[in-house]
GROMACS .gro file of C-alpha atoms in nm:
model
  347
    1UNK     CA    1  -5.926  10.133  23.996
    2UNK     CA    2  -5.799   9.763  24.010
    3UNK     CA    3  -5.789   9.500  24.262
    4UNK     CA    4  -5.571   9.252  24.496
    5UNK     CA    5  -5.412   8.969  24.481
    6UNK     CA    6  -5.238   8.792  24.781
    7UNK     CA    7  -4.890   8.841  24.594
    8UNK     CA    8  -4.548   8.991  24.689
    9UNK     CA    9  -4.340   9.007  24.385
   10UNK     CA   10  -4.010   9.064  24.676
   11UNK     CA   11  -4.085   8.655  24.778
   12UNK     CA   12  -4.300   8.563  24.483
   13UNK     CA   13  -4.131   8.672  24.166
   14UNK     CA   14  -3.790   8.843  24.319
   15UNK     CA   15  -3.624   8.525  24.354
   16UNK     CA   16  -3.727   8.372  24.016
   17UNK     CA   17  -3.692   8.679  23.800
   18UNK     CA   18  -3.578   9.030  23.920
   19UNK     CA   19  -3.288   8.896  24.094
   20UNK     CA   20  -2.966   8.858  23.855
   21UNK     CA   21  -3.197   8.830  23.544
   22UNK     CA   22  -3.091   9.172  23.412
   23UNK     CA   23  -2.748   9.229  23.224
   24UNK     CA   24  -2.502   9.475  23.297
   25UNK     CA   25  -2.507   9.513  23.648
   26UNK     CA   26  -2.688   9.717  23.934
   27UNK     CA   27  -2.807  10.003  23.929
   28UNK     CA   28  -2.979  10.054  24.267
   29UNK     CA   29  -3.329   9.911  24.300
   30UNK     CA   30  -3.706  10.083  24.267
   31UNK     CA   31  -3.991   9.997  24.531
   32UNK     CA   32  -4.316   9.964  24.351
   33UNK     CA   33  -4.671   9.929  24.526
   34UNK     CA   34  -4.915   9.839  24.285
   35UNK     CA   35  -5.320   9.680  24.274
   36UNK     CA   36  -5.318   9.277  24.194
   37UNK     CA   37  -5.303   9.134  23.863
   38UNK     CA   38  -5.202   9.492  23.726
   39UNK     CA   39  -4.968   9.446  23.492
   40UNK     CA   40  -4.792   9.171  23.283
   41UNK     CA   41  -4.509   9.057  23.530
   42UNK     CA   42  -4.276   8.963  23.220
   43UNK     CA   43  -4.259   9.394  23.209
   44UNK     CA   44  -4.071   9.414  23.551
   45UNK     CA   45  -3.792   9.167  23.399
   46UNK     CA   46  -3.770   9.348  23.077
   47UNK     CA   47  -3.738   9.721  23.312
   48UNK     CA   48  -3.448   9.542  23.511
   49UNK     CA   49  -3.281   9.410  23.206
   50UNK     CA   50  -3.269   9.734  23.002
   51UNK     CA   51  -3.184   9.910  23.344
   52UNK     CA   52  -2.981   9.723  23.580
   53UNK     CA   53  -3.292   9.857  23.844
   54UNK     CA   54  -3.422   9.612  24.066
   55UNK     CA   55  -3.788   9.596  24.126
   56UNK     CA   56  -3.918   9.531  24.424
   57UNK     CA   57  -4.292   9.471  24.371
   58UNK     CA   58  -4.581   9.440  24.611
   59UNK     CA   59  -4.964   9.474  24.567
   60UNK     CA   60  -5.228   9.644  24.739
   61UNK     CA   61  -5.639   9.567  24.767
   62UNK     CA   62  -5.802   9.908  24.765
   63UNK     CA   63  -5.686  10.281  24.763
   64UNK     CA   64  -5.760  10.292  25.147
   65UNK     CA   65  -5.539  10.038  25.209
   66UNK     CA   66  -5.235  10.178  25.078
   67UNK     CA   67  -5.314  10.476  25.212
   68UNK     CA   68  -5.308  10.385  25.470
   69UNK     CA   69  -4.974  10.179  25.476
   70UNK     CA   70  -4.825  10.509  25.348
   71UNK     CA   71  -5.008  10.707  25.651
   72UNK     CA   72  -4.860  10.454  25.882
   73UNK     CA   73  -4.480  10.368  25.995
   74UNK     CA   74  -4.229  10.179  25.783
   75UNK     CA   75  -4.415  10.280  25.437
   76UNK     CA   76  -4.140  10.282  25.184
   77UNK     CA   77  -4.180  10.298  24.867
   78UNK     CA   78  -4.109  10.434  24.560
   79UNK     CA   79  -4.385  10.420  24.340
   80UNK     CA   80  -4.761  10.384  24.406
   81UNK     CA   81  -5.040  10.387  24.178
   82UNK     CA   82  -5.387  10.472  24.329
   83UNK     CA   83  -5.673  10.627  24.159
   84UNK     CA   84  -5.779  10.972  24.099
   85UNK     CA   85  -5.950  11.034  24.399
   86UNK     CA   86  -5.685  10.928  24.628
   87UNK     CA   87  -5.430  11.111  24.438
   88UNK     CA   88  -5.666  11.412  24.512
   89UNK     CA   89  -5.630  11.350  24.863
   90UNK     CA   90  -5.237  11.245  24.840
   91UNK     CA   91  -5.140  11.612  24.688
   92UNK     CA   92  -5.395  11.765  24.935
   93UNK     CA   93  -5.209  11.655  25.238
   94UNK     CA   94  -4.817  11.716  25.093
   95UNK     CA   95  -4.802  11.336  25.031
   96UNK     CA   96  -4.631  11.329  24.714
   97UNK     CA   97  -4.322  11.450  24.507
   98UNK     CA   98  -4.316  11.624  24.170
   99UNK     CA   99  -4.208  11.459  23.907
  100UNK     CA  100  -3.904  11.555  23.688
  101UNK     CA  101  -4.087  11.509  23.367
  102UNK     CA  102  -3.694  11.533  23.215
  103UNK     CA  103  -3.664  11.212  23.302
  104UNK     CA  104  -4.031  11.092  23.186
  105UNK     CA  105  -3.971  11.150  22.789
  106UNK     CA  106  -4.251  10.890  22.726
  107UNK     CA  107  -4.565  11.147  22.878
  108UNK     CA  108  -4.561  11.295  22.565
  109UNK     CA  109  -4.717  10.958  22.450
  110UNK     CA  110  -5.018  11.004  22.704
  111UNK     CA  111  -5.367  11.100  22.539
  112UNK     CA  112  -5.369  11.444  22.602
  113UNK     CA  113  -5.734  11.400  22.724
  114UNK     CA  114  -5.605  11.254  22.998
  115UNK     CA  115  -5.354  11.509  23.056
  116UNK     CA  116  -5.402  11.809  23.375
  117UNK     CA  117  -5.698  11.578  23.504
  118UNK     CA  118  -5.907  11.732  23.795
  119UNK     CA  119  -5.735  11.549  24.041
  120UNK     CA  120  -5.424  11.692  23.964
  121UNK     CA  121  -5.479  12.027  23.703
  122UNK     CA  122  -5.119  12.087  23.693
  123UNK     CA  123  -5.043  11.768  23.633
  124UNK     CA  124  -4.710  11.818  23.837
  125UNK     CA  125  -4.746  11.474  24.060
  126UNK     CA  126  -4.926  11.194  23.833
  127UNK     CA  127  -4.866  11.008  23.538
  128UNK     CA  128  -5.169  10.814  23.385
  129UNK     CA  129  -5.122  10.377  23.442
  130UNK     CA  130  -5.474  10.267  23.336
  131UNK     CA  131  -5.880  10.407  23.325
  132UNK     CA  132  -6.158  10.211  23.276
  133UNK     CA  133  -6.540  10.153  23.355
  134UNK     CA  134  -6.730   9.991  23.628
  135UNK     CA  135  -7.023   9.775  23.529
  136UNK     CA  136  -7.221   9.493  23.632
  137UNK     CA  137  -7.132   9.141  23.480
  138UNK     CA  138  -7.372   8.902  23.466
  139UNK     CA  139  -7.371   8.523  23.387
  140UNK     CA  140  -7.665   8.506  23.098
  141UNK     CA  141  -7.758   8.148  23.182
  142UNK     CA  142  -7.854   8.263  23.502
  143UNK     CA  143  -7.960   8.588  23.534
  144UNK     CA  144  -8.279   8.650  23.291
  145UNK     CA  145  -8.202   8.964  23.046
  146UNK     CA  146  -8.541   9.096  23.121
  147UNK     CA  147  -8.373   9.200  23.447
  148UNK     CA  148  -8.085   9.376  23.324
  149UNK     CA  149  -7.994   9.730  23.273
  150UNK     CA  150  -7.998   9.898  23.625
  151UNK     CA  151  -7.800   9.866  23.932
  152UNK     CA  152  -8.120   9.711  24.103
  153UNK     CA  153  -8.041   9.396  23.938
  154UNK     CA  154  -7.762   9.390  24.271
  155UNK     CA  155  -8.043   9.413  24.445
  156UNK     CA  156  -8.280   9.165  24.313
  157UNK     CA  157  -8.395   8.913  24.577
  158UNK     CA  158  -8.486   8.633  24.312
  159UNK     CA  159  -8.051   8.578  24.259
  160UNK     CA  160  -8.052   8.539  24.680
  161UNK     CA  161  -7.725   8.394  24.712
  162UNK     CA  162  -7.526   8.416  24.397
  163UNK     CA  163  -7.469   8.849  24.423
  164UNK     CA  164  -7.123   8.958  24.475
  165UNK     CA  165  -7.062   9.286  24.618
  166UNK     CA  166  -6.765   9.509  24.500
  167UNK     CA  167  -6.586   9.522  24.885
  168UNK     CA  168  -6.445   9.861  24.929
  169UNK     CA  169  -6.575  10.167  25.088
  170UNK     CA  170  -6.605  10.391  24.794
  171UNK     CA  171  -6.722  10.176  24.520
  172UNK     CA  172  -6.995  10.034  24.730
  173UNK     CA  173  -7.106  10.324  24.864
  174UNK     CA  174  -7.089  10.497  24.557
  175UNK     CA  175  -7.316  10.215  24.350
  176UNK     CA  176  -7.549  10.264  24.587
  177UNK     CA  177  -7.566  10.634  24.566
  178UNK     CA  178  -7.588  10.600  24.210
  179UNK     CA  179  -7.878  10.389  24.239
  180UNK     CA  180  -8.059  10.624  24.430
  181UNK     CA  181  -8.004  10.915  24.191
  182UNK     CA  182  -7.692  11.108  24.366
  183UNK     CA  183  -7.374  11.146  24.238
  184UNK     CA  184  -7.063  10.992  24.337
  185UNK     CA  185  -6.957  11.318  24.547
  186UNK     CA  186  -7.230  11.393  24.759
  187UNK     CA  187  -7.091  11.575  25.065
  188UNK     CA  188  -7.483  11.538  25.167
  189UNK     CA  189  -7.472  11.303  25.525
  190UNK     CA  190  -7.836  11.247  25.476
  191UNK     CA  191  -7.793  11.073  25.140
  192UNK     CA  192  -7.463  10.874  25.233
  193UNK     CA  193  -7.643  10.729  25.536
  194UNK     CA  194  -7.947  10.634  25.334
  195UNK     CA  195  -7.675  10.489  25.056
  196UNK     CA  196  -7.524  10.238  25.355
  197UNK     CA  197  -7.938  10.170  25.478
  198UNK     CA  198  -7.984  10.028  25.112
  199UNK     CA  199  -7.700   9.839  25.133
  200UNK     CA  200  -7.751   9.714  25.475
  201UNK     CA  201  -8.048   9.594  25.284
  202UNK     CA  202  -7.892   9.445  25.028
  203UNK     CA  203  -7.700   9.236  25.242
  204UNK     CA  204  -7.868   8.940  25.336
  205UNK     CA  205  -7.943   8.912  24.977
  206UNK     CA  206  -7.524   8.836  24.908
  207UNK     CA  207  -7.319   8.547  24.820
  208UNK     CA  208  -7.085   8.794  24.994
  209UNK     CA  209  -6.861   9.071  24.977
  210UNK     CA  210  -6.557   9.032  24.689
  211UNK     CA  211  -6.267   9.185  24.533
  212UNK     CA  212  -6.048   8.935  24.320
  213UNK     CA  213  -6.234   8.682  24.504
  214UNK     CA  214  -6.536   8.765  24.166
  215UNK     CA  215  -6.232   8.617  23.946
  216UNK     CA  216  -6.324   8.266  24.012
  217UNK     CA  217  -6.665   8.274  24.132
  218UNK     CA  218  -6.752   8.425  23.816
  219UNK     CA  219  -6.533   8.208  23.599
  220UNK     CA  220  -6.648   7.926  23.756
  221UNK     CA  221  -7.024   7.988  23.748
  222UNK     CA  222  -7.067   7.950  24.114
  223UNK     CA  223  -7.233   8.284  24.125
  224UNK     CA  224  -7.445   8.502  23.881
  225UNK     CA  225  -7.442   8.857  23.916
  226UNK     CA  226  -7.172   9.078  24.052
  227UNK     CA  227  -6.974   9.425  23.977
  228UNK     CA  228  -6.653   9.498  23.888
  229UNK     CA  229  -6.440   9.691  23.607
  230UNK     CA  230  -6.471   9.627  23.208
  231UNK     CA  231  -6.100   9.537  23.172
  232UNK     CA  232  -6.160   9.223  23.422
  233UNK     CA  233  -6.493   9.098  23.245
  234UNK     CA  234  -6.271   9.067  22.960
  235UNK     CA  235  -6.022   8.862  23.129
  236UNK     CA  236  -6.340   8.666  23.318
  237UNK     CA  237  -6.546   8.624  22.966
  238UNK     CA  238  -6.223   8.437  22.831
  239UNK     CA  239  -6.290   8.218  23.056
  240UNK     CA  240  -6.635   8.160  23.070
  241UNK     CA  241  -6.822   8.312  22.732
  242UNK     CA  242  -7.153   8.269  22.918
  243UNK     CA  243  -7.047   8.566  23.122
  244UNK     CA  244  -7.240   8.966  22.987
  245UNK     CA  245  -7.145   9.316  23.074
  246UNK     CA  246  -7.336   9.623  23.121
  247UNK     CA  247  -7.304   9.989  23.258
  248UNK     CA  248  -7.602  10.073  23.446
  249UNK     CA  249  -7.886  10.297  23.361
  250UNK     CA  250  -7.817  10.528  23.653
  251UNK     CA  251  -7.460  10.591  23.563
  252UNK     CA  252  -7.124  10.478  23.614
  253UNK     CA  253  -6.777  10.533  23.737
  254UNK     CA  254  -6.483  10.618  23.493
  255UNK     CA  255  -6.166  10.597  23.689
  256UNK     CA  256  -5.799  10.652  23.625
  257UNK     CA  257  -5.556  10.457  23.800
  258UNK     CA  258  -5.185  10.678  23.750
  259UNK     CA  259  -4.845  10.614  23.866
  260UNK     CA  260  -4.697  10.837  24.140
  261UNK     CA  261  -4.408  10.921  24.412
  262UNK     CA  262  -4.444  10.907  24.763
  263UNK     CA  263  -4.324  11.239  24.945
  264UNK     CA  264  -3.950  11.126  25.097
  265UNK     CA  265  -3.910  10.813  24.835
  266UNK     CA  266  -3.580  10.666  24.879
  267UNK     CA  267  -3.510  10.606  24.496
  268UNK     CA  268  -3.710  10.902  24.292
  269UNK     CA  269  -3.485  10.856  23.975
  270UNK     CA  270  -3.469  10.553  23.965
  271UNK     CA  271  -3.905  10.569  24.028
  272UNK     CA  272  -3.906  10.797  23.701
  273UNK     CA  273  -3.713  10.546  23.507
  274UNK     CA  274  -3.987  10.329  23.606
  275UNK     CA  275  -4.291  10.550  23.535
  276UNK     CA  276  -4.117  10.650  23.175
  277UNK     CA  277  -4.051  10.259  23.115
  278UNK     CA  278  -4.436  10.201  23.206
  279UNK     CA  279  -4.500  10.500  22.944
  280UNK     CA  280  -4.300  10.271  22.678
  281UNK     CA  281  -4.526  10.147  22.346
  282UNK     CA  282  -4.352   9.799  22.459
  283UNK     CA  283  -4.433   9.782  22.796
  284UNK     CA  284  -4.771   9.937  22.695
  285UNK     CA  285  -4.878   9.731  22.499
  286UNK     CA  286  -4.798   9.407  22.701
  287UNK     CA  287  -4.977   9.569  22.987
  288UNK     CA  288  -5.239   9.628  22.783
  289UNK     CA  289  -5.282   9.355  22.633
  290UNK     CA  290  -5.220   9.112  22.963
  291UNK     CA  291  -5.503   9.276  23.147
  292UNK     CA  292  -5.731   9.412  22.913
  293UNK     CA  293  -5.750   9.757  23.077
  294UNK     CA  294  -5.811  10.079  22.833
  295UNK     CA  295  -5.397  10.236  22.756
  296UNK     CA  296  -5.344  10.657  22.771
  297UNK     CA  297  -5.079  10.569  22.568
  298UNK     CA  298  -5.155  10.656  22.160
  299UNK     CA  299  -4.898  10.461  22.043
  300UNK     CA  300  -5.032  10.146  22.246
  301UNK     CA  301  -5.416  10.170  22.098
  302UNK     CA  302  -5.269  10.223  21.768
  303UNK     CA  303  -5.101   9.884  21.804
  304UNK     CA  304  -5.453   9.752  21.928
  305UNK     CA  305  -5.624   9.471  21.748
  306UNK     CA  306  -5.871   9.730  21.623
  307UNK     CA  307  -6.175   9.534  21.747
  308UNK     CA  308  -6.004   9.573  22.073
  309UNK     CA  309  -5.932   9.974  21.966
  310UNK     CA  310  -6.279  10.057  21.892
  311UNK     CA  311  -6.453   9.842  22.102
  312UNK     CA  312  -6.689  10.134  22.308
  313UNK     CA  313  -6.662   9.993  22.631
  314UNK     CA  314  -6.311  10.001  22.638
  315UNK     CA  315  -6.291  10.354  22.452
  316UNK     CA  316  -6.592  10.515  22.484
  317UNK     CA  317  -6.796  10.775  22.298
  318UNK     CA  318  -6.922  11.105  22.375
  319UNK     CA  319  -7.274  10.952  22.469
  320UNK     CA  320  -7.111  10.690  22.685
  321UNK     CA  321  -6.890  10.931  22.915
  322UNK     CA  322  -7.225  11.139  22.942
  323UNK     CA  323  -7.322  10.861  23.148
  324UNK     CA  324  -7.004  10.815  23.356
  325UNK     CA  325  -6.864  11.019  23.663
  326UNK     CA  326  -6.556  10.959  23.812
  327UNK     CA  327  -6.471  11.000  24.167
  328UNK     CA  328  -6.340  11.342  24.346
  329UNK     CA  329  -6.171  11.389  24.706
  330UNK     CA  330  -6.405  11.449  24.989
  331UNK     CA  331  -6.371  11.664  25.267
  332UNK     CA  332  -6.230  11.486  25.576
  333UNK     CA  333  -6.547  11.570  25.742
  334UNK     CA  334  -6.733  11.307  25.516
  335UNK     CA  335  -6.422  11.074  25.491
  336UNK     CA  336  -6.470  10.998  25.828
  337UNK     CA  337  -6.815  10.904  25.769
  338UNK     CA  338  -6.787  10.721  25.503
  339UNK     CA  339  -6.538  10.499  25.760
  340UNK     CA  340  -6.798  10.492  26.026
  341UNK     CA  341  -7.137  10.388  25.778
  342UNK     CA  342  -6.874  10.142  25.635
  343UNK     CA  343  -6.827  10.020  25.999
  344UNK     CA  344  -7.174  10.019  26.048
  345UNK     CA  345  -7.265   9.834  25.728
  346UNK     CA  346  -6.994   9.544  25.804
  347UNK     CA  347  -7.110   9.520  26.163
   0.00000   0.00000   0.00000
């Protein structure tokens, strides 16, 4: 479940590297919608040259944004890659297209672990992208370890002013059901209104609300606590080794972000070139090892630096995923109030 950034690979990259840097000609183009700083961008120039595709690449900041884009007029594209939950809700409501796996050699690659997933059994309409972990990160010069270990440390009042919030509906909510002892997929009004209460709460406690935005306030020290997934604390601790990560007493989310077509796409062949490409150990790996996010691809963890490969946060054990849930569709009954509390919590 990644993140934004304000980038639009048609006017950012398009003009210095996915137009006329492939050989061999056209042949047709491929309209991708992906989360920010998702993927090494050198990837979309080797695709073009091997292909003659053109990419046309734009980025989204949560799942309910692109869905709705999709939901709305003038969506067009040809490849989206939300999370598992969404995906749920996609193939619920006829919004995607089977794939031709013909044409997607590379899926035998995929862990099969991570094959006919709950959120789509069949596995007719998803290809896995990325998974991960959410944690908290913490910078260790500021935060004293004695308070680490739960999600409460969000919610301490002695770091007033330097906690980042994760600022989408369903992560937010979610942490704060977690907290409380409920799962992730509580269709229980009662304890998704006392979820937003806590973090109505929590808010005058905040730095602020963040997505990317946790990039350089964490990097930069100029705040101390904050959530986000395992993949970017890598990136972030690169940058500042002062920074710590932890997954939280209470439990955790383990998410899988996978690559899928929109129902009507313009270019669906061309889209499964793509998604097979993605499923390359080349492009693997450089995704992999750009971004720091966990690979279904065996052939791409074999290639792993093995303390990257066996690293627990990144790949974890049986006692880890005990204490991990990952997200499920909701009935549009508590969909809609998760968009009203989330309304009410902003207000």
């Amino acid at each position: 479940m990644k993140k934004f950034v304000a980038l639009t690979l048609g006017a950012a990259v398009a003009a210095t590297c996915l137009s006329g840097c492939g050989g061999g000609g056209s042949a047709g183009e491929v309209n991708v919608y992906n989360w920010g700083e998702y993927i090494d961008m050198s990837v979309l120039e080797d695709f073009q040259k091997e292909t003659g595709i053109k990419v046309n690449y734009q980025t989204f900041e949560s799942n309910e944004a692109m869905y709705a884009v999709l939901d709305g007029d003038g969506a067009d594209y040809d490849v989206i890659i939300p999370s598992d939950y969404m995906i749920s809700r996609l193939i619920e409501e006829d919004k995607l297209e089977p794939l031709n796996f013909d044409n997607i050699p590379n899926f035998s690659d995929v862990d099969p672990e991570l094959k006919n997933p709950e959120y789509d059994p069949e596995n007719l309409y998803s290809v896995p992208y990325m998974w991960g972990l959410m944690g908290v990160i913490y910078n260790t010069t500021m935060v004293d370890e004695a308070d680490t270990g739960s999600w409460d440390l969000l919610w301490n009042e002695k770091y007033s002013n330097d906690i980042l919030m994760i600022d989408n509906s369903r992560d937010a909510i979610g942490i704060a059901l977690k907290r409380l002892g409920y799962s992730y997929n509580t269709t229980d009004p009662d304890q998704i209104t006392e979820a937003v209460d806590s973090l109505i709460e929590q808010k005058s406690i905040l730095q602020g609300y963040a997505m990317d935005q946790i990039f350089s306030k964490m990097e930069g020290s100029n705040a101390a606590i904050g959530t986000y997934y395992y993949g970017d604390y890598l990136t972030m601790a690169e940058n500042n080794p002062d920074l710590a990560f932890y997954l939280p007493e209470e439990g955790t989310n383990i998410y899988v972000d996978a690559m899928c077509i929109p129902k009507g796409a313009a270019n669906k062949e061309n889209a499964e070139a793509f998604i097979n490409y993605m499923c390359s150990t080349q492009a693997g790996l450089k995704n992999c090892e750009e971004i720091w996010y966990s690979t279904p691809l065996m052939s791409v963890r074999e290639e792993l630096d093995p303390e990257v490969s066996s690293d627990p946060m990144a790949y974890p054990d049986a006692e880890i995923m005990a204490q991990c849930e990952s997200y499920t569709n909701l009935p549009q009954d508590i969909l809609d109030l998760y968009t009203s509390e989330w309304l009410r919590l902003k207000a």
